[in-house]
Tab-separated table of C-alpha atoms in Angstrom:
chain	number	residue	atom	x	y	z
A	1	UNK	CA	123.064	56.127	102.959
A	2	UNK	CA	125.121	53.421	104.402
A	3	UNK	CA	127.067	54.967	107.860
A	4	UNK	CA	127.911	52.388	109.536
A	5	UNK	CA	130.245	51.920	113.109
A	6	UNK	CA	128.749	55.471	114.748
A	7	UNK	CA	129.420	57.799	111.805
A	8	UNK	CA	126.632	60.991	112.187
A	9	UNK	CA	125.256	62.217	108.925
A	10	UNK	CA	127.018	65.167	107.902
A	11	UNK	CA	125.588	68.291	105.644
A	12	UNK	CA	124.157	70.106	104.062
A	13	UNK	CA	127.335	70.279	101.849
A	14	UNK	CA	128.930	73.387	100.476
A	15	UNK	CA	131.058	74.420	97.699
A	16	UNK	CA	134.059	76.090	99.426
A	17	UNK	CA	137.473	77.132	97.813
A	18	UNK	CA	140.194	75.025	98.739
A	19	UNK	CA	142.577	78.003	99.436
A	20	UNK	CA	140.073	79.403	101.478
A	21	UNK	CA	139.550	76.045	103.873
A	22	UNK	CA	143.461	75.838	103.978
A	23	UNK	CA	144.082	79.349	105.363
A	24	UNK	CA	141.060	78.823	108.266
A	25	UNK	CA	142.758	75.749	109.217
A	26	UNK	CA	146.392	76.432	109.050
A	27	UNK	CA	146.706	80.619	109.372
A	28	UNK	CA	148.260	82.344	106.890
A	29	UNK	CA	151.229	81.210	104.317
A	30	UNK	CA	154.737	82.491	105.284
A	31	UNK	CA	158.190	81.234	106.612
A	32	UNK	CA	158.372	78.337	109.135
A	33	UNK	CA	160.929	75.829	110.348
A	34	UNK	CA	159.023	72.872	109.826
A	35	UNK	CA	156.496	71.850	107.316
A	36	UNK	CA	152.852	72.612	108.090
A	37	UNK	CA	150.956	68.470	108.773
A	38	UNK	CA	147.858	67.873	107.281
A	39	UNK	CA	146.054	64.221	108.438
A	40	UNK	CA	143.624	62.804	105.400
A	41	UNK	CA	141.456	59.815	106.503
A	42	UNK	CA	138.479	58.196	106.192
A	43	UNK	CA	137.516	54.744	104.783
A	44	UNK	CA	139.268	52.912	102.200
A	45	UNK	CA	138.031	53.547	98.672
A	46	UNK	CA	136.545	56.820	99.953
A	47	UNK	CA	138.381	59.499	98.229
A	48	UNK	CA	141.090	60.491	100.364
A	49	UNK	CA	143.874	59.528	97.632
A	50	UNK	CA	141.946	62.175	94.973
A	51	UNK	CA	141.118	65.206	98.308
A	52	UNK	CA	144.893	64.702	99.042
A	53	UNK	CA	145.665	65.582	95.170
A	54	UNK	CA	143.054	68.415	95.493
A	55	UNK	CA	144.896	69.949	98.526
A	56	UNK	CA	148.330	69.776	97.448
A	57	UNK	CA	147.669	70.869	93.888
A	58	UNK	CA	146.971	74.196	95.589
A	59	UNK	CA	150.376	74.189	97.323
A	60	UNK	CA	153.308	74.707	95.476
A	61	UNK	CA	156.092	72.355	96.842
A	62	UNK	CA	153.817	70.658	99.149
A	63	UNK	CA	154.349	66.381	99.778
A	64	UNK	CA	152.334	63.430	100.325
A	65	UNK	CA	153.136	60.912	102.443
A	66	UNK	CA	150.751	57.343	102.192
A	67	UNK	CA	150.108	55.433	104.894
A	68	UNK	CA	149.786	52.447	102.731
A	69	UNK	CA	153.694	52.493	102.484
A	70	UNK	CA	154.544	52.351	106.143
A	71	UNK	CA	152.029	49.854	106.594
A	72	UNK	CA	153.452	47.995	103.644
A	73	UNK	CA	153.801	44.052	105.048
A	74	UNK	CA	153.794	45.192	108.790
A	75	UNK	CA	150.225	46.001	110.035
A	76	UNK	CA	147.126	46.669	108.654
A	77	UNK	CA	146.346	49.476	111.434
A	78	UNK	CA	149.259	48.957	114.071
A	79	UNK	CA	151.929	51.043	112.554
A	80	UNK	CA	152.126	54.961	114.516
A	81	UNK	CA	155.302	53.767	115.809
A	82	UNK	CA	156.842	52.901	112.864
A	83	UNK	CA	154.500	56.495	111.314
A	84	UNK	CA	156.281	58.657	114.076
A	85	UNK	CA	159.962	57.362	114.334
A	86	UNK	CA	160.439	57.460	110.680
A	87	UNK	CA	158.101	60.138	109.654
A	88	UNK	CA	156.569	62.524	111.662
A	89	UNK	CA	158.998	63.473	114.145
A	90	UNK	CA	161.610	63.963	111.931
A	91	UNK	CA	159.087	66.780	110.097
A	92	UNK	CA	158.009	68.064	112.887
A	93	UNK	CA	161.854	68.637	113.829
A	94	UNK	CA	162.326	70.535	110.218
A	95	UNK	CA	164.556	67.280	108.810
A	96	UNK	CA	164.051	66.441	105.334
A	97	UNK	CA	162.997	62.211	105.654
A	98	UNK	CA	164.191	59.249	103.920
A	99	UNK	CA	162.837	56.536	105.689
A	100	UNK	CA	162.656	52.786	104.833
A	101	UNK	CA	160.099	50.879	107.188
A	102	UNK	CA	161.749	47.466	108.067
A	103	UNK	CA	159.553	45.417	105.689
A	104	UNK	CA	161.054	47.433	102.636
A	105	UNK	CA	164.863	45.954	103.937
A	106	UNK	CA	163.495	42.402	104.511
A	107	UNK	CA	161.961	42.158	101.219
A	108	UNK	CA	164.114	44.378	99.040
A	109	UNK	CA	161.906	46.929	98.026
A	110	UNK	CA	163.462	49.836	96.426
A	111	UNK	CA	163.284	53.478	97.082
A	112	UNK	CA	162.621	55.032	100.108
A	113	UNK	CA	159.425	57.439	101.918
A	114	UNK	CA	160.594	60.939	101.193
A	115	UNK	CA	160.329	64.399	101.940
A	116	UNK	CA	162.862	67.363	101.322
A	117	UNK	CA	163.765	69.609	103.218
A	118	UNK	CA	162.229	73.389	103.213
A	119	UNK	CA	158.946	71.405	101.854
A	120	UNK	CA	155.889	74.410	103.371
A	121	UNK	CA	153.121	71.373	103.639
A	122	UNK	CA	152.916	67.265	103.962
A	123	UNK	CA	149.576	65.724	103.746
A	124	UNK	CA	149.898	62.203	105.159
A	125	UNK	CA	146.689	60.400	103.928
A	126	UNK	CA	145.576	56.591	105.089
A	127	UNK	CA	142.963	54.929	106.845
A	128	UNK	CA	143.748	54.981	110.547
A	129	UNK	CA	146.147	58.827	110.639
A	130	UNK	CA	143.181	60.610	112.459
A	131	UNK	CA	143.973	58.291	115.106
A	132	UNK	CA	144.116	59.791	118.454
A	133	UNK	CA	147.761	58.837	119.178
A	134	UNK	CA	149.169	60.285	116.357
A	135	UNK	CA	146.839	64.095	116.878
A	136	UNK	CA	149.486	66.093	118.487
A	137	UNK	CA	151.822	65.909	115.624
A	138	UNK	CA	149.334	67.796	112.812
A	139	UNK	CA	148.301	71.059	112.401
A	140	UNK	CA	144.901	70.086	110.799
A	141	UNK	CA	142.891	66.774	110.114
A	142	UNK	CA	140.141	66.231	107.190
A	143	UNK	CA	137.619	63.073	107.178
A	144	UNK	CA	136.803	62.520	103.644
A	145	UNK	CA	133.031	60.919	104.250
A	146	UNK	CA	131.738	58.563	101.380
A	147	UNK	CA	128.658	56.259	101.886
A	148	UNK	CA	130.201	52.646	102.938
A	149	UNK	CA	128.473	50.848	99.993
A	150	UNK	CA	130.156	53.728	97.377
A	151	UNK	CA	133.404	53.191	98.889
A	152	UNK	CA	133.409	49.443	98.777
A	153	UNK	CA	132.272	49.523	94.859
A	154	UNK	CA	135.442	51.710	94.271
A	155	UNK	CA	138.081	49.897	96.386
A	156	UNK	CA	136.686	46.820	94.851
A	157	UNK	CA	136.764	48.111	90.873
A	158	UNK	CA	140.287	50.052	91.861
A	159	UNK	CA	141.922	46.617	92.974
A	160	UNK	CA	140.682	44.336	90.201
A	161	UNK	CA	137.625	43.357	91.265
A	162	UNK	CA	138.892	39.583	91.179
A	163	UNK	CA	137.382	36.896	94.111
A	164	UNK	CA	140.592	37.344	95.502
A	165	UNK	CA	140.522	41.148	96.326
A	166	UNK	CA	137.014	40.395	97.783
A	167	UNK	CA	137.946	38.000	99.971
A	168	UNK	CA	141.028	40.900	100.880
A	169	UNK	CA	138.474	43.298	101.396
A	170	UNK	CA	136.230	41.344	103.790
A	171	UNK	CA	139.259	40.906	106.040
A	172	UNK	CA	140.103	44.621	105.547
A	173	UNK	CA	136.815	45.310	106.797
A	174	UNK	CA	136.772	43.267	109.535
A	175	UNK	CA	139.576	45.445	111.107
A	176	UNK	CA	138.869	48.528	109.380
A	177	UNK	CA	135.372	49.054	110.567
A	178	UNK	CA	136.234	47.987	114.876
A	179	UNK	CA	139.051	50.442	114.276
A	180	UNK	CA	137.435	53.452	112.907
A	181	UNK	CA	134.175	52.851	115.517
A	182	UNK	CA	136.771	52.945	118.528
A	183	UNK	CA	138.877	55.857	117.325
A	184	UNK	CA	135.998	58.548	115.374
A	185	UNK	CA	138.438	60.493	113.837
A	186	UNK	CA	134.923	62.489	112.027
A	187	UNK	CA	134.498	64.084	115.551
A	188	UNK	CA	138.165	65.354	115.984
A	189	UNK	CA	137.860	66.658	111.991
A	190	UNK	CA	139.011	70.685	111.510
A	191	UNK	CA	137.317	70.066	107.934
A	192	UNK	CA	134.823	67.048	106.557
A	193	UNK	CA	134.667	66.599	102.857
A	194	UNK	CA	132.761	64.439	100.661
A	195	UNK	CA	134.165	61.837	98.696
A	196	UNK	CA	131.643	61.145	96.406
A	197	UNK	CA	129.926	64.769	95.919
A	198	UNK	CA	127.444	65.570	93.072
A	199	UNK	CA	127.004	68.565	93.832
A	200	UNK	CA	129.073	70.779	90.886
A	201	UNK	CA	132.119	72.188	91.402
A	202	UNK	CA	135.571	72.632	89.833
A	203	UNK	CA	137.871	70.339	91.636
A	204	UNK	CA	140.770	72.074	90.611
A	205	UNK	CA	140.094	74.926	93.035
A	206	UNK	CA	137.136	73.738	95.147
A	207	UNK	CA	136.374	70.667	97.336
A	208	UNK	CA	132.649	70.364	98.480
A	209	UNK	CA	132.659	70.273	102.266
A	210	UNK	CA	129.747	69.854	105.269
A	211	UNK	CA	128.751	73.096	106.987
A	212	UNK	CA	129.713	72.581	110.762
């Protein structure tokens, strides 16, 4: 297995049901002012996009927030400022969001990153939101942990796979991996999944996570 930048080896690995894991990490369901924040990282091509589906399937009403689109033409890992202002303080205050990072006005791309209000649970998923600077604003953070190699193959095949993207993802890499080895977000992780399991389970109800 391919861990590269200080990652341990994590496992064994254990079939657990995703209500289950989001109860021991968040308490018990009930009325709240502002939405419970759930942090999904780990590498790119890893699995976090599918874990984030996983969790919020289980939630009715719940909302997904991508780091991808605050990063969008501003930074490819210098971007809590933008994350926070627009985002996360606004939830944490109980405000439904709206935001438009200033790269969607200067090149007049539509829509806007939303969340209503009353929504019971936002997963914000992206490379780089276990970041330490960004911890006191979430009630939980999960690493999804996929061998390097795996992840590369899928990024690759889930971008085109054209010389182009390659030569995208070498430079992706080349701040990606500095980042993750300075900030460890594994070791600050309430839960670590894997992103490439083979061990069988129904991934409508269960994700397959290390014992800790």
């Amino acid at each position: 297995m391919d861990l590269p930048d200080g990652e341990p080896w994590f496992g064994p690995w254990t079939v657990r049901r995703i209500d289950d894991l989001l109860h021991e990490i968040l308490g018990a369901p009930g009325p709240r002012s502002a939405p419970l924040l759930v942090a999904v990282d780990g590498r790119s091509g890893g699995g976090k996009t599918t874990v984030t589906g996983q969790i919020v399937g289980r939630v009715p009403g719940a909302a997904v927030v991508h780091t991808d689109d605050i990063a969008w033409y501003h930074a490819m890992f210098d971007w809590s400022a933008l994350m926070i202002d627009g985002v996360l303080a606004p939830l944490r205050r109980g405000e439904a969001i709206a935001y438009r990072p200033p790269p969607w006005d200067a090149r007049a791309r539509p829509g806007a990153v939303t969340v209503p209000a009353g929504c019971p649970l936002v997963v914000v998923e992206g490379v780089g939101i276990g970041r330490r600077d960004l911890a006191g604003f979430f009630d939980a953070l999960v690493w999804v942990q996929t061998d390097r190699a795996v992840a590369w193959s899928r990024g690759l095949a889930r971008d085109g796979g054209s010389a182009e993207q390659e030569a995208f993802w070498h430079e992706w890499e080349a701040e990606e991996r500095p980042f993750l080895a300075a900030e460890r977000p594994w070791e600050r992780a309430d839960v670590v999944v894997d992103g490439a399991p083979d061990v069988p389970h129904d991934p409508a109800t269960e994700l397959v996570v290390a014992d800790r």
